[in-house]
Structure formats: structure tokens, C-alpha cells
PDB file of C-alpha atoms in Angstrom:
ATOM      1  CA  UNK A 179     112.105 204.017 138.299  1.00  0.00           C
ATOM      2  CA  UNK A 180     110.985 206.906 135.962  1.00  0.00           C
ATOM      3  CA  UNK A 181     111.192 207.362 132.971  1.00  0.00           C
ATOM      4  CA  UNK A 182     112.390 210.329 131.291  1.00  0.00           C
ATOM      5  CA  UNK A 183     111.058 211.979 127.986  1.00  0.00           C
ATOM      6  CA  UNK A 184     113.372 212.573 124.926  1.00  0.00           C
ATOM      7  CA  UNK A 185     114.379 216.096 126.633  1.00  0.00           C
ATOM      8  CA  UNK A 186     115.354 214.822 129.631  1.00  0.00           C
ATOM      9  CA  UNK A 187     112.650 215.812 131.878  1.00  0.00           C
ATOM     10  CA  UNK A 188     111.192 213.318 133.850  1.00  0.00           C
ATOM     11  CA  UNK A 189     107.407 212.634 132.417  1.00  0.00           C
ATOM     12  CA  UNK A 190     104.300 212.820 134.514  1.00  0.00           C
ATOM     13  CA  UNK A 191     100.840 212.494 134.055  1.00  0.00           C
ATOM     14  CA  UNK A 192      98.702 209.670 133.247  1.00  0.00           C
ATOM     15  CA  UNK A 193     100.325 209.034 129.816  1.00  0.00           C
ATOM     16  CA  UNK A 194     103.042 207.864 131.585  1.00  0.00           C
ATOM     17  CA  UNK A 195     101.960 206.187 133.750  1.00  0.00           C
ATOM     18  CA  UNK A 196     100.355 203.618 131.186  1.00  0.00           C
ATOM     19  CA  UNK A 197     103.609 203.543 129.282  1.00  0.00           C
ATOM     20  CA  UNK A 198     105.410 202.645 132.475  1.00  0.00           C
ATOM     21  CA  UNK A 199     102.449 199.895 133.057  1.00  0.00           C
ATOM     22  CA  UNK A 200     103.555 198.164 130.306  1.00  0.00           C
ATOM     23  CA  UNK A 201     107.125 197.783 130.578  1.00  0.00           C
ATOM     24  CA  UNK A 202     108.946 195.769 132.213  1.00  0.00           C
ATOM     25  CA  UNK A 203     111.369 196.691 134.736  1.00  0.00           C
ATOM     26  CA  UNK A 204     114.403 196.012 132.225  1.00  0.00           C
ATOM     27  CA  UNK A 205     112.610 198.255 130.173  1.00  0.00           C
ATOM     28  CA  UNK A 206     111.382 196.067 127.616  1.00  0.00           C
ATOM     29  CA  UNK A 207     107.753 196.154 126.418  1.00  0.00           C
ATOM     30  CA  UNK A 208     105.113 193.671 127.290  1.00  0.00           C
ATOM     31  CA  UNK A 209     102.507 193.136 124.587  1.00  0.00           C
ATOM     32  CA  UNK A 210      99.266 193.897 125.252  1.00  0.00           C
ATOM     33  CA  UNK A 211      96.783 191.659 125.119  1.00  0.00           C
ATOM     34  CA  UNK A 212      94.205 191.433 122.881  1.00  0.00           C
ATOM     35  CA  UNK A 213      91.063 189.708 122.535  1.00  0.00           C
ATOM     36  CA  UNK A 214      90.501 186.952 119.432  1.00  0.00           C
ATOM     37  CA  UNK A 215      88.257 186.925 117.113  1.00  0.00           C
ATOM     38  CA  UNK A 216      85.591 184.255 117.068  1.00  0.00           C
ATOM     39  CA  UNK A 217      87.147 181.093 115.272  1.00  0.00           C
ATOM     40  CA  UNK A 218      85.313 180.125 112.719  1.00  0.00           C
ATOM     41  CA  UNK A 219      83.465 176.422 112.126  1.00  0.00           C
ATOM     42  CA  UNK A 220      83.759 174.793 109.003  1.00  0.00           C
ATOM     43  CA  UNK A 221      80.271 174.764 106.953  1.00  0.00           C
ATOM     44  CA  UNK A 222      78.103 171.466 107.246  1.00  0.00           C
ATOM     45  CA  UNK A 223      76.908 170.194 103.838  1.00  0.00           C
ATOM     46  CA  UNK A 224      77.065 172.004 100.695  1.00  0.00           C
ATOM     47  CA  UNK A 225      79.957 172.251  98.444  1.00  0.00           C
ATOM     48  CA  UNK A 226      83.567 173.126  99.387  1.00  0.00           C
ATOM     49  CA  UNK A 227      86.177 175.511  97.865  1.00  0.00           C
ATOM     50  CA  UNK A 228      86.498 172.535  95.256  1.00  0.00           C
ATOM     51  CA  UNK A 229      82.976 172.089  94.417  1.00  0.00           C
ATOM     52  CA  UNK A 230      82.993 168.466  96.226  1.00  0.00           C
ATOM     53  CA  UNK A 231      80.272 167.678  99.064  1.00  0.00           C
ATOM     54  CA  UNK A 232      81.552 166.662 102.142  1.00  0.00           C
ATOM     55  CA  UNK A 233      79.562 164.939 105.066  1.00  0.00           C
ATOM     56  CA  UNK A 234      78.020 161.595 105.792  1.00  0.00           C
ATOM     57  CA  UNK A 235      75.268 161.812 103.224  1.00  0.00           C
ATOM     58  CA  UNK A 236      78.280 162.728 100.657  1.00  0.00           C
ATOM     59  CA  UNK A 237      78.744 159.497  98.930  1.00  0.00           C
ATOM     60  CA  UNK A 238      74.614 158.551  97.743  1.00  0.00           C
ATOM     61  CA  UNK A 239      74.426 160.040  94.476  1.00  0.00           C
ATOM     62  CA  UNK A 240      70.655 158.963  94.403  1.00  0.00           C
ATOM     63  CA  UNK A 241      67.705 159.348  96.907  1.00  0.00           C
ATOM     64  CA  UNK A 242      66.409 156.173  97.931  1.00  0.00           C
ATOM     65  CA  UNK A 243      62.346 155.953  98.622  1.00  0.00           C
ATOM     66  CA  UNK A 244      61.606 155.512 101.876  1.00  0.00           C
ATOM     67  CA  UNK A 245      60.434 151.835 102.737  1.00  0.00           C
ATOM     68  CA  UNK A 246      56.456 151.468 103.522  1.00  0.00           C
ATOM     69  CA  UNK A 247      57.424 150.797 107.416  1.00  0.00           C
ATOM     70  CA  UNK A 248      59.351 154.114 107.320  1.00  0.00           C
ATOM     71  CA  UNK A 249      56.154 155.527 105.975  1.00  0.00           C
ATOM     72  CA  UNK A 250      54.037 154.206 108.353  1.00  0.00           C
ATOM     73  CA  UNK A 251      55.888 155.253 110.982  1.00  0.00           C
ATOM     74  CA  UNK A 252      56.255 158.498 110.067  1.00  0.00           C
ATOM     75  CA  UNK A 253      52.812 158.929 109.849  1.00  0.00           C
ATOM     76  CA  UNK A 254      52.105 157.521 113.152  1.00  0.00           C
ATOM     77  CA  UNK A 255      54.580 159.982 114.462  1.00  0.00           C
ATOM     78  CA  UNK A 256      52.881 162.710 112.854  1.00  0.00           C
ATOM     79  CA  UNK A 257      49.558 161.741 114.363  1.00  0.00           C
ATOM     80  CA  UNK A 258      50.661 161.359 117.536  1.00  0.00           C
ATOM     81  CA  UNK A 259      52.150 165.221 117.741  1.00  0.00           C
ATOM     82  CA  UNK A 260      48.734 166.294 116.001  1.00  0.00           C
ATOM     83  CA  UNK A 261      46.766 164.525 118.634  1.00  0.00           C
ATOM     84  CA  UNK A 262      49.397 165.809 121.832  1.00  0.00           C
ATOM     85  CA  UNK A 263      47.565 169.159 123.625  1.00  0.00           C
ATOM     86  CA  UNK A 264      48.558 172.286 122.740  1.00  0.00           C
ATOM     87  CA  UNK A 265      48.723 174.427 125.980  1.00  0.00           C
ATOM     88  CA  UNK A 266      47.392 178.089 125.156  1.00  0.00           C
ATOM     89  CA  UNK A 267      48.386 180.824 127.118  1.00  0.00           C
ATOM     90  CA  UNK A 268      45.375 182.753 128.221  1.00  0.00           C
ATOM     91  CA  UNK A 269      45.773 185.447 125.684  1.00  0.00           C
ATOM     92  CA  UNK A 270      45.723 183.101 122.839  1.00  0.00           C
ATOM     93  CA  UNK A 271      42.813 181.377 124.423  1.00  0.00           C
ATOM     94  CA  UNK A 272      40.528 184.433 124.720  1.00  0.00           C
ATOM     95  CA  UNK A 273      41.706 185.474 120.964  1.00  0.00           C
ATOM     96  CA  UNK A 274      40.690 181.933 119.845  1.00  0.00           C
ATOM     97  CA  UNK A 275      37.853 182.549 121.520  1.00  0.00           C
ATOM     98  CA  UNK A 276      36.829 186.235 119.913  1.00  0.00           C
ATOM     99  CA  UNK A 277      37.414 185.258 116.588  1.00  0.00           C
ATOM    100  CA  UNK A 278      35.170 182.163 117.106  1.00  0.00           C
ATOM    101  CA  UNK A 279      32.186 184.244 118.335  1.00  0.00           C
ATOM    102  CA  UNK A 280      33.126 186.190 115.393  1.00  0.00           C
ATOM    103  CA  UNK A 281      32.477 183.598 112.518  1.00  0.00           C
ATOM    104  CA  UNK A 282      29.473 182.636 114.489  1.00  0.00           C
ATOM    105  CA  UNK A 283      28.659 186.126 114.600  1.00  0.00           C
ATOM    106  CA  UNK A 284      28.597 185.838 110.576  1.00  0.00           C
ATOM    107  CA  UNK A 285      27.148 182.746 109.858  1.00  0.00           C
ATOM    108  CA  UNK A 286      24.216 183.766 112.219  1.00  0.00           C
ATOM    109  CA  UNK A 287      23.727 187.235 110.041  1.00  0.00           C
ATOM    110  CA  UNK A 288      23.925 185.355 106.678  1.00  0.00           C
ATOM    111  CA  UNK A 289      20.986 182.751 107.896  1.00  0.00           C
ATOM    112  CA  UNK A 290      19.233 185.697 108.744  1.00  0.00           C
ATOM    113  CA  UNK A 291      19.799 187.433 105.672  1.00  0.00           C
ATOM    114  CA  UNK A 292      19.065 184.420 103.387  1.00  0.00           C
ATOM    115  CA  UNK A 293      15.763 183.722 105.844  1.00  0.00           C
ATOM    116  CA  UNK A 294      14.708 187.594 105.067  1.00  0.00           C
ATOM    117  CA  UNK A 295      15.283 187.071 100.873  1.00  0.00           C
ATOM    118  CA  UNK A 296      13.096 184.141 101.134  1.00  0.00           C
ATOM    119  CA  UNK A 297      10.081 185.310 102.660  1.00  0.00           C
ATOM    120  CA  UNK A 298      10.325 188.443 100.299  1.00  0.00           C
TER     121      UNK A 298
END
């Protein structure tokens, strides 16, 4: 079926084409579609359009201390990361290394230094 322009002649190109794409053969239009726009998630925490917190931690109005076993073992946690081994890549191990024989470097020249204003 074509489809003729307002003066009758029957319309070509590519135009037309993409008009006849999207109708259907009754002649009604299909809508296009569209893509959607990211939904969007509700904040965590904070306060809402009514200045009240929501969330689990909502309702304590006061911090509580922590007890001395939490303390303890949240130290022991901490020490046991700080004593884990930290895997270098070899670039970080040869600048570890450079600035090392750097401050060694200095420390040698100020003994030397101080060893040169004492026998003055």
C-alpha cells in the first residue's frame, strides 16, 4: 500500500518509507518506542522530604558505648589485618626500595657530616 502526500502524488524516498514503517496497515500509528530513564532508588539514611530519619538505626536517639568485648574485638580485628601480608606489585616494591636507599643515603651523609664538625 502507498501512501500518498497531501497533493496526491504518491511519496517516495526514504522519508516515507519510515513513515510507512510505523503504521500499521489500517493506517494507524504505532508509537515508537523509547528508552526509560534510570529509576531512581530512594536515599539510605539521612532525612526525608519531612525532616524525619528513616532506616533501622532511626529510632536510637543516643549512641550507646561500645561494650569492652566489642572493644577488644575490634582491636583484635584490627591487628590481625595489620599483621596479614601486603602483596606489592614489583613496581611498588622497587619504589619502596629506592626511597629506602634514599633515607639511608641521608642518614649516612649526616653521620659523616656531624663526624667532620667534630674533628674540626
Amino acid at each position: 500500500m502507498r501512501r500518498t502526500s497531501a497533493t496526491g502524488n504518491a511519496a517516495l524516498g526514504t522519508a516515507a518509507t519510515a513513515v510507512a514503517a510505523k503504521t500499521t496497515a489500517a493506517g494507524r500509528a504505532v508509537p515508537t518506542s523509547r528508552p526509560q530513564p534510570p529509576r531512581r532508588l530512594p536515599r539510605r539514611g539521612g532525612a526525608g522530604p519531612d525532616g524525619t530519619t528513616a532506616g533501622p538505626g532511626a529510632a536510637k536517639s543516643k549512641a550507646e558505648p561500645l561494650s569492652l568485648e566489642e572493644l577488644l574485638a575490634k582491636r583484635k580485628a584490627e591487628e590481625a589485618a595489620a599483621n596479614k601480608p601486603v602483596f606489592l606489585t614489583k613496581q611498588q616494591r622497587a619504589e619502596l626500595a629506592l626511597q629506602k636507599r634514599q633515607e639511608e643515603v641521608e642518614l649516612q651523609r649526616a653521620r659523616l657530616a656531624e663526624q667532620r664538625k667534630a674533628q674540626m
